[in-house]
Coordinates of C-alpha atoms in Angstrom, one line a residue:
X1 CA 11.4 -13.6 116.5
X2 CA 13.6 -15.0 119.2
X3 CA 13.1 -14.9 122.5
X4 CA 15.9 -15.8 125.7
X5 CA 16.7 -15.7 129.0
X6 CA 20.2 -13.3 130.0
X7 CA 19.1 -12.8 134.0
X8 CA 19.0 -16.1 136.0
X9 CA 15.6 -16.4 138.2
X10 CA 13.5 -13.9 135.5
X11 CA 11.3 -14.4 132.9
X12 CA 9.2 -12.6 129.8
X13 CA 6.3 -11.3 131.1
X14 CA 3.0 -12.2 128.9
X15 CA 1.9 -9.5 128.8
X16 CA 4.9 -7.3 127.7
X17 CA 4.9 -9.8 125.3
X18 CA 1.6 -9.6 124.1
X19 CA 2.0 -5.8 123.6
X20 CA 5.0 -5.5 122.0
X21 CA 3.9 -8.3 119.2
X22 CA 0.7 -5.9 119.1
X23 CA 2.6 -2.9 118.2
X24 CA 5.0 -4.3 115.4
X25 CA 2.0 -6.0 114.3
X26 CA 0.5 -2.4 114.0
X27 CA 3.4 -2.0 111.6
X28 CA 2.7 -4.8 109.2
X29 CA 5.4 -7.4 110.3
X30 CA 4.3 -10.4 110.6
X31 CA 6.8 -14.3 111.6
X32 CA 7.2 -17.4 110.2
X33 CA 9.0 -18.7 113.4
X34 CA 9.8 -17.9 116.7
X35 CA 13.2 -19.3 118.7
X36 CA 13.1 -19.4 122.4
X37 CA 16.9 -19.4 123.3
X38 CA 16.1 -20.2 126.9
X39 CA 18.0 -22.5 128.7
X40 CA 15.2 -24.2 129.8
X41 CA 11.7 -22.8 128.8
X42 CA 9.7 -25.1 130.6
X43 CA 10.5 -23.8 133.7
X44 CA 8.8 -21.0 133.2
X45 CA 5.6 -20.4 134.9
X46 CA 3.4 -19.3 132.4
X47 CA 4.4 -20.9 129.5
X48 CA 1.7 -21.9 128.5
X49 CA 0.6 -18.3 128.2
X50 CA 3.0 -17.8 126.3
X51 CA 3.1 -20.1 124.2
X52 CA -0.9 -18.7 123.3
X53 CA 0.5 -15.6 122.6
X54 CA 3.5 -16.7 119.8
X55 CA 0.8 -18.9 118.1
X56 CA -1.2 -15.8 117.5
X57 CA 1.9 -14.2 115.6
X58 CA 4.2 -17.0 114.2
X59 CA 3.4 -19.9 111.9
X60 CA 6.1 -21.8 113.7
X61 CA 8.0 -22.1 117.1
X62 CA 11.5 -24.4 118.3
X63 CA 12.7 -24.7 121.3
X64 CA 16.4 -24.9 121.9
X65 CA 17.2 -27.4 124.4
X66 CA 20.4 -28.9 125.8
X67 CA 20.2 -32.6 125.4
X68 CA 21.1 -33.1 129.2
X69 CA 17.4 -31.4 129.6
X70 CA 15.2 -33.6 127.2
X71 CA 13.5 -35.1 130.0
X72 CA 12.2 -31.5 131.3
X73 CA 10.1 -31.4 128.3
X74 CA 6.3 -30.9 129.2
X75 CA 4.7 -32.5 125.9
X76 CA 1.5 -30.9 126.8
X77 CA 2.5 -27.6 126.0
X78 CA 4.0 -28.2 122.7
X79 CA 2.6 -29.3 119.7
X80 CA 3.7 -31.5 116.9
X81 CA 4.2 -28.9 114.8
X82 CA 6.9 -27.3 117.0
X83 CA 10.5 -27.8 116.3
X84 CA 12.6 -29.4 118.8
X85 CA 16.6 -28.2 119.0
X86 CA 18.3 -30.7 120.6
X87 CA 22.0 -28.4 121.6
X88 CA 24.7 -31.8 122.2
X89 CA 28.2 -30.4 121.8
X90 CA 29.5 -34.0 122.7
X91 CA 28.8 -37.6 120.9
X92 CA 29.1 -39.3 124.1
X93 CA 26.4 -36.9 125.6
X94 CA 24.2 -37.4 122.7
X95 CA 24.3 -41.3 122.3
X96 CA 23.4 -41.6 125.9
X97 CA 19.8 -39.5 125.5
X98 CA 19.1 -41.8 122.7
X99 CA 16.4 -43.1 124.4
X100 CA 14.8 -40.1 125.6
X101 CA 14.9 -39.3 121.7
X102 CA 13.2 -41.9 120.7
X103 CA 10.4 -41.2 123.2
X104 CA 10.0 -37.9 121.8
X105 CA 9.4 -39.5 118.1
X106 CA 7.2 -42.1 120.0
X107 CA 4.8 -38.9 120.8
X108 CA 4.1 -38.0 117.1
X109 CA 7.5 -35.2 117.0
X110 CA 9.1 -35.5 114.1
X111 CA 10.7 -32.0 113.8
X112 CA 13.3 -33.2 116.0
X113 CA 17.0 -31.7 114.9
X114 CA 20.1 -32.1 116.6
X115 CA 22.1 -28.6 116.5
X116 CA 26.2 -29.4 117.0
X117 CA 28.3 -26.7 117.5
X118 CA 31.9 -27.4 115.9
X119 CA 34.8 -25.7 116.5
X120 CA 38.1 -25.7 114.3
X121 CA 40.4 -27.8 115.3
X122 CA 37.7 -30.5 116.1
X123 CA 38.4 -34.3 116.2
X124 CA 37.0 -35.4 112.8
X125 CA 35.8 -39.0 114.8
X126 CA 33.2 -37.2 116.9
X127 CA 31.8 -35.1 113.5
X128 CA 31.5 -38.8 111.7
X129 CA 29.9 -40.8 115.0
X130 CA 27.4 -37.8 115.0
X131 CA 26.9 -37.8 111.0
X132 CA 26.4 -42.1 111.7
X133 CA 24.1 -41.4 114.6
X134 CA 21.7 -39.2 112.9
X135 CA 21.7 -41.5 109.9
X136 CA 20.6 -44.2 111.5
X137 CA 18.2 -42.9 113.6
X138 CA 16.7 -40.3 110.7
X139 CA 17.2 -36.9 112.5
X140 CA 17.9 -33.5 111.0
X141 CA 21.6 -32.2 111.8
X142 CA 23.0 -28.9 111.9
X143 CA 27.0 -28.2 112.5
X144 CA 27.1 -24.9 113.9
X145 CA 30.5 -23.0 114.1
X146 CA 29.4 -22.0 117.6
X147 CA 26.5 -20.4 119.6
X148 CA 24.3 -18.4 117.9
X149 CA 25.8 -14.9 116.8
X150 CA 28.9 -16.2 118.1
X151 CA 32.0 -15.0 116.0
X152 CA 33.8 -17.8 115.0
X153 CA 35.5 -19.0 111.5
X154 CA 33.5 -20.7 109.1
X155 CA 33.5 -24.4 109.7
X156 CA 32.7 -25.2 105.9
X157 CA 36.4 -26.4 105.8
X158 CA 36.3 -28.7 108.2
X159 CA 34.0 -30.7 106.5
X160 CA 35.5 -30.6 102.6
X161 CA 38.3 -32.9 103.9
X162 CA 36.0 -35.6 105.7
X163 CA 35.8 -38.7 104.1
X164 CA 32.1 -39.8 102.1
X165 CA 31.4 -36.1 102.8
X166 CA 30.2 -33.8 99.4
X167 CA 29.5 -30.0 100.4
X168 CA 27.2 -27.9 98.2
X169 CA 27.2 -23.9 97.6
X170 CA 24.8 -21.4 100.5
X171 CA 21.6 -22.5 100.3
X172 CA 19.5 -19.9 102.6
X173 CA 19.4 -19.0 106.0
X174 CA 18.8 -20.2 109.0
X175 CA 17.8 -18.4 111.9
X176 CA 18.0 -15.2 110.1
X177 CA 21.8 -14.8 110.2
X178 CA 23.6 -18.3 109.4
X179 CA 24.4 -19.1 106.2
X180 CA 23.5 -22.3 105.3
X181 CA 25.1 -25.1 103.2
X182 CA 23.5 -28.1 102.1
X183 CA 25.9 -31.3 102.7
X184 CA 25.8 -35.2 102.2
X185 CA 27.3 -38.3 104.1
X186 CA 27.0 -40.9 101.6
X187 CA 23.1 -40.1 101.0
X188 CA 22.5 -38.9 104.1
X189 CA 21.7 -34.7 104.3
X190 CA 22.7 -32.6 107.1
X191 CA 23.4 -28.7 106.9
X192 CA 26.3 -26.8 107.6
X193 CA 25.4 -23.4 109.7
X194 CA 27.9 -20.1 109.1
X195 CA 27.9 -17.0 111.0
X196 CA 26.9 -14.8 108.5
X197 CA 25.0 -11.0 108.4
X198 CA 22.4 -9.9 106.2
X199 CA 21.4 -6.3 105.9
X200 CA 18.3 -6.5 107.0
X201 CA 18.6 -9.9 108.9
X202 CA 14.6 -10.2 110.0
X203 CA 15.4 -10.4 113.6
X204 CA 13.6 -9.4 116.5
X205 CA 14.8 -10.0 119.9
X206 CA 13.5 -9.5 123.6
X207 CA 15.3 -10.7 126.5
X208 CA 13.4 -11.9 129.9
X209 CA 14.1 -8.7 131.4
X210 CA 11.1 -7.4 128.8
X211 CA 13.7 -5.7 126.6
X212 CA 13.8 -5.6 122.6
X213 CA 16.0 -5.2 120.4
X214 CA 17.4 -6.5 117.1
X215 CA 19.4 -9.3 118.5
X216 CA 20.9 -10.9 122.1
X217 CA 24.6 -8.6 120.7
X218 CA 22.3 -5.3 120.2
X219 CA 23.4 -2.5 122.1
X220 CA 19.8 -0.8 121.5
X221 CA 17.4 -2.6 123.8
X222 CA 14.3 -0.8 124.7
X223 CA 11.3 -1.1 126.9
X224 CA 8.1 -2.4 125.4
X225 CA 6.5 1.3 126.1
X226 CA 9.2 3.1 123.8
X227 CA 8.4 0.9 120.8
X228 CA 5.3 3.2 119.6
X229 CA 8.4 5.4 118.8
X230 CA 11.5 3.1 118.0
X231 CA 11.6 0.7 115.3
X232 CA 13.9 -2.3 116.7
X233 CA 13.7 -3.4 113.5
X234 CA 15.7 -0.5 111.7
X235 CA 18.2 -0.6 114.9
X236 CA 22.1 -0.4 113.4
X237 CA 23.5 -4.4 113.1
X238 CA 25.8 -5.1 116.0
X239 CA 27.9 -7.2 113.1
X240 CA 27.6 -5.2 109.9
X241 CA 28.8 -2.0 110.2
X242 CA 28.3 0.6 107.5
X243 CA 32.4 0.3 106.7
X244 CA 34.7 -1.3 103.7
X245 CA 35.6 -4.4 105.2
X246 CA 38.4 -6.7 103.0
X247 CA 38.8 -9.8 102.8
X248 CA 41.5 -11.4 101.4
X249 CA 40.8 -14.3 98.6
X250 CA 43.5 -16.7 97.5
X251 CA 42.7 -19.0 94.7
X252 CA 45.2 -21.9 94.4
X253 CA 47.1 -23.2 91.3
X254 CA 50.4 -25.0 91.0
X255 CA 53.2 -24.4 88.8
X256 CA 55.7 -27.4 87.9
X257 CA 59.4 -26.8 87.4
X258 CA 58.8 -26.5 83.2
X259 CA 56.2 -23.7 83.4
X260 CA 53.2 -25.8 83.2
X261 CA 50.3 -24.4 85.3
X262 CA 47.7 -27.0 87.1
X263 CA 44.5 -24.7 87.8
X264 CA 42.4 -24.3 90.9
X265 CA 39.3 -26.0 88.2
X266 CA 41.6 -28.7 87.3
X267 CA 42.5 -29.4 91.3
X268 CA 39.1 -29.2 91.7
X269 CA 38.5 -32.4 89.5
X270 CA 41.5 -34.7 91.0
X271 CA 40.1 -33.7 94.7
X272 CA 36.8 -35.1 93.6
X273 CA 37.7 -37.9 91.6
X274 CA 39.3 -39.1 94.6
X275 CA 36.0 -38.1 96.9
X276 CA 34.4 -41.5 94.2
X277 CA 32.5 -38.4 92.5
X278 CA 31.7 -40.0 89.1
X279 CA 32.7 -37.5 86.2
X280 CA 28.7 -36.5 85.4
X281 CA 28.6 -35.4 89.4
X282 CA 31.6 -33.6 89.0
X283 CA 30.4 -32.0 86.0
X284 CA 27.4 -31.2 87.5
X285 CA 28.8 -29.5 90.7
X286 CA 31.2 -27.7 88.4
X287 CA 28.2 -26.4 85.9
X288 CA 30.0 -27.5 82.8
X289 CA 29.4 -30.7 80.7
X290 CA 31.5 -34.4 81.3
X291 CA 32.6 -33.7 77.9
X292 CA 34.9 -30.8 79.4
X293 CA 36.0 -32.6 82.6
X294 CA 37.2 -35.2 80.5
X295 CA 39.0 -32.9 78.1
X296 CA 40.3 -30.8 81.3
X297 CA 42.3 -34.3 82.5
X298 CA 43.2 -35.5 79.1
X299 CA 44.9 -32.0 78.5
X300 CA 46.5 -31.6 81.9
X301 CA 47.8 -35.3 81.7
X302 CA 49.0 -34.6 78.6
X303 CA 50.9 -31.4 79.6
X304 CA 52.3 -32.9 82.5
X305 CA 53.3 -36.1 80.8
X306 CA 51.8 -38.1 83.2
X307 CA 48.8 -40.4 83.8
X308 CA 46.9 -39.3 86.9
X309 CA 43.6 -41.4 87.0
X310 CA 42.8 -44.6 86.3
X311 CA 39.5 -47.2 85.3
X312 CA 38.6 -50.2 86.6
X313 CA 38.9 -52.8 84.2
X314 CA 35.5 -54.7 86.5
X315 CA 33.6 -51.4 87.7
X316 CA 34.5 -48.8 84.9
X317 CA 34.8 -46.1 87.8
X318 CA 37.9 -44.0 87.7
X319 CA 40.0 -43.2 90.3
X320 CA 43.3 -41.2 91.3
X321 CA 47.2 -42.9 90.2
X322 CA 50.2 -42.0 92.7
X323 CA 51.2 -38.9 90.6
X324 CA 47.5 -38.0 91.1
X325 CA 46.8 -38.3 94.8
X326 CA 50.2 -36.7 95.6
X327 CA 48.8 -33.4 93.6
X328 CA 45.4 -33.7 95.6
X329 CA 47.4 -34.0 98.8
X330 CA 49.4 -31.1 98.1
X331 CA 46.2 -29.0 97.1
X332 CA 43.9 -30.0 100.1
X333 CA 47.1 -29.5 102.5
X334 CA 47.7 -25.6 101.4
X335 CA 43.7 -24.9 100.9
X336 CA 43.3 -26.2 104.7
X337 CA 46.3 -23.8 105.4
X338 CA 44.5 -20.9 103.7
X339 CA 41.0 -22.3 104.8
X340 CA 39.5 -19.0 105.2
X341 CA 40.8 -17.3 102.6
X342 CA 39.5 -19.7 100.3

């Protein structure tokens, strides 16, 4: 269930609130979590009212807030349980509510996240100052590739070329429409949020002008009084239409001037050998033994009739030669290229 604010100066009204929760109630939905996309919900009146009437439906609700507006919080209204959103779209911006942060955690809220929306293109210095701030502090962190519903290319490749950075596979969702990827910097956790439809997505949405629909991009909004007859949930998806969509998919490989073919797998293994993945990792990420990533690099060195990794003689970790990291610099250089066709 999300709720937000599109009409400066108006809010939900409790009780159109109250009665449209009734009626899909009536209907046998039930929510884990409400969103309030607000601004600022805190300004509202009656938000304490409000905040009544979610409890009575949803397990859990999270405010989104713009870390510029932290000290607007009223911590009387919220509980402990509550999720807070902190929106920071800037490191600078971020490091300088630290303190207001830590105030929140001094109250006993530890469902504190910091939401950061990333864009392609982004300055891989401000994504590593936020993944070191969040570290050190112990916050959840989301990368977002934008605001939510927003349609912007998947971010995931921003992050498989950051340094100390290991991406995993879609994990869930979040929100009802991200896709989410589980990621590590060094052993710290942090997800990874793509746009991303589902058929049905879960959502219900109504606006502060009292409207509901399936989401803020719905062109089907009705008035609390029309939902005895409409189902918002069954509403079409403003993002999934019922057409063939394709998409291309490239799958990268190199051939050397004598025929011999290095495969996407086998690139695979040289990107993360050079990442300090040890081979069981690797094997494990890859879902075949270390017996066969060894075999893999053994045959491909031997086809190639060249050494491309190397142990060391003190640590007994291997690690890429100069033949090697010219072939992973090559690879990661045409699958940025091709990033979303990939």
């Amino acid at each position: 269930m999300w709720g937000s604010s599109i009409i400066p100066g108006k809010y939900i009204d409790p009780e159109k609130l109250s009665m449209a929760l009734d009626i899909l109630r009536s209907r046998g939905l039930s929510f884990d979590e409400a969103f309030m996309l607000c601004p600022n919900p805190f300004i509202h009146e009656q938000i304490n009212r409000i905040y009544d009437i979610v409890y009575d439906y949803c397990r859990f609700i999270n405010i989104m807030i713009h870390v510029n507006d932290l000290t607007r919080i009223k911590i009387g209204v919220i509980s402990e349980d509550d999720g807070i959103l902190i929106i920071s779209d800037s490191f600078p911006k971020l490091n300088e509510q630290r303190n207001n942060i830590l105030a929140l955690e001094s109250h006993g809220f530890d469902k504190i996240e910091i939401l950061f929306p990333v864009i392609p293109g982004a300055n891989d210095s401000d994504i590593t100052d936020v993944l070191k701030f969040c570290r050190v502090r112990g916050l959840r962190l989301r990368f977002i590739g934008g605001p939510p519903l927003d349609e912007r290319l998947d971010i995931s490749s921003i992050f498989s070329r950051l340094k100390d950075v290991d991406l995993g596979e879609p994990c869930g969702y979040f929100m009802g429409c991200y896709s989410r990827r589980m990621a590590f910097y060094r052993d710290f956790p942090f997800q990874v949020l793509s746009r991303y439809y589902r058929d049905p997505c879960n959502i219900v949405y109504m606006n502060n002008a009292n409207l509901v629909g399936k989401c803020p991009l719905s062109e089907e909004m009705y008035r609390v009084e029309e939902l005895s007859k409409v189902d918002p949930t069954k509403c079409k998806c403003p993002l999934n239409p019922k057409t063939l969509t394709l998409i291309p998919k490239v799958k990268i490989s190199f051939l050397t001037g004598n025929g011999v073919e290095i495969h996407e797998e086998e690139l695979e293994i040289l990107d993360m050998i050079d990442r300090n993945w040890s081979i069981r990792y690797i094997a494990e990420k890859l879902g075949i033994s270390h017996t066969s990533v060894r075999i893999k690099l053994l045959n491909l060195q031997r086809s190639l009739s060249m050494k491309l990794i190397k142990k060391d003689p003190i640590s007994g970790r291997i690690s890429l030669t100069d033949a090697g990291r010219k072939i992973v610099e090559r690879y990661r250089s045409l699958k940025s290229n091709y990033a979303k066709f990939t």
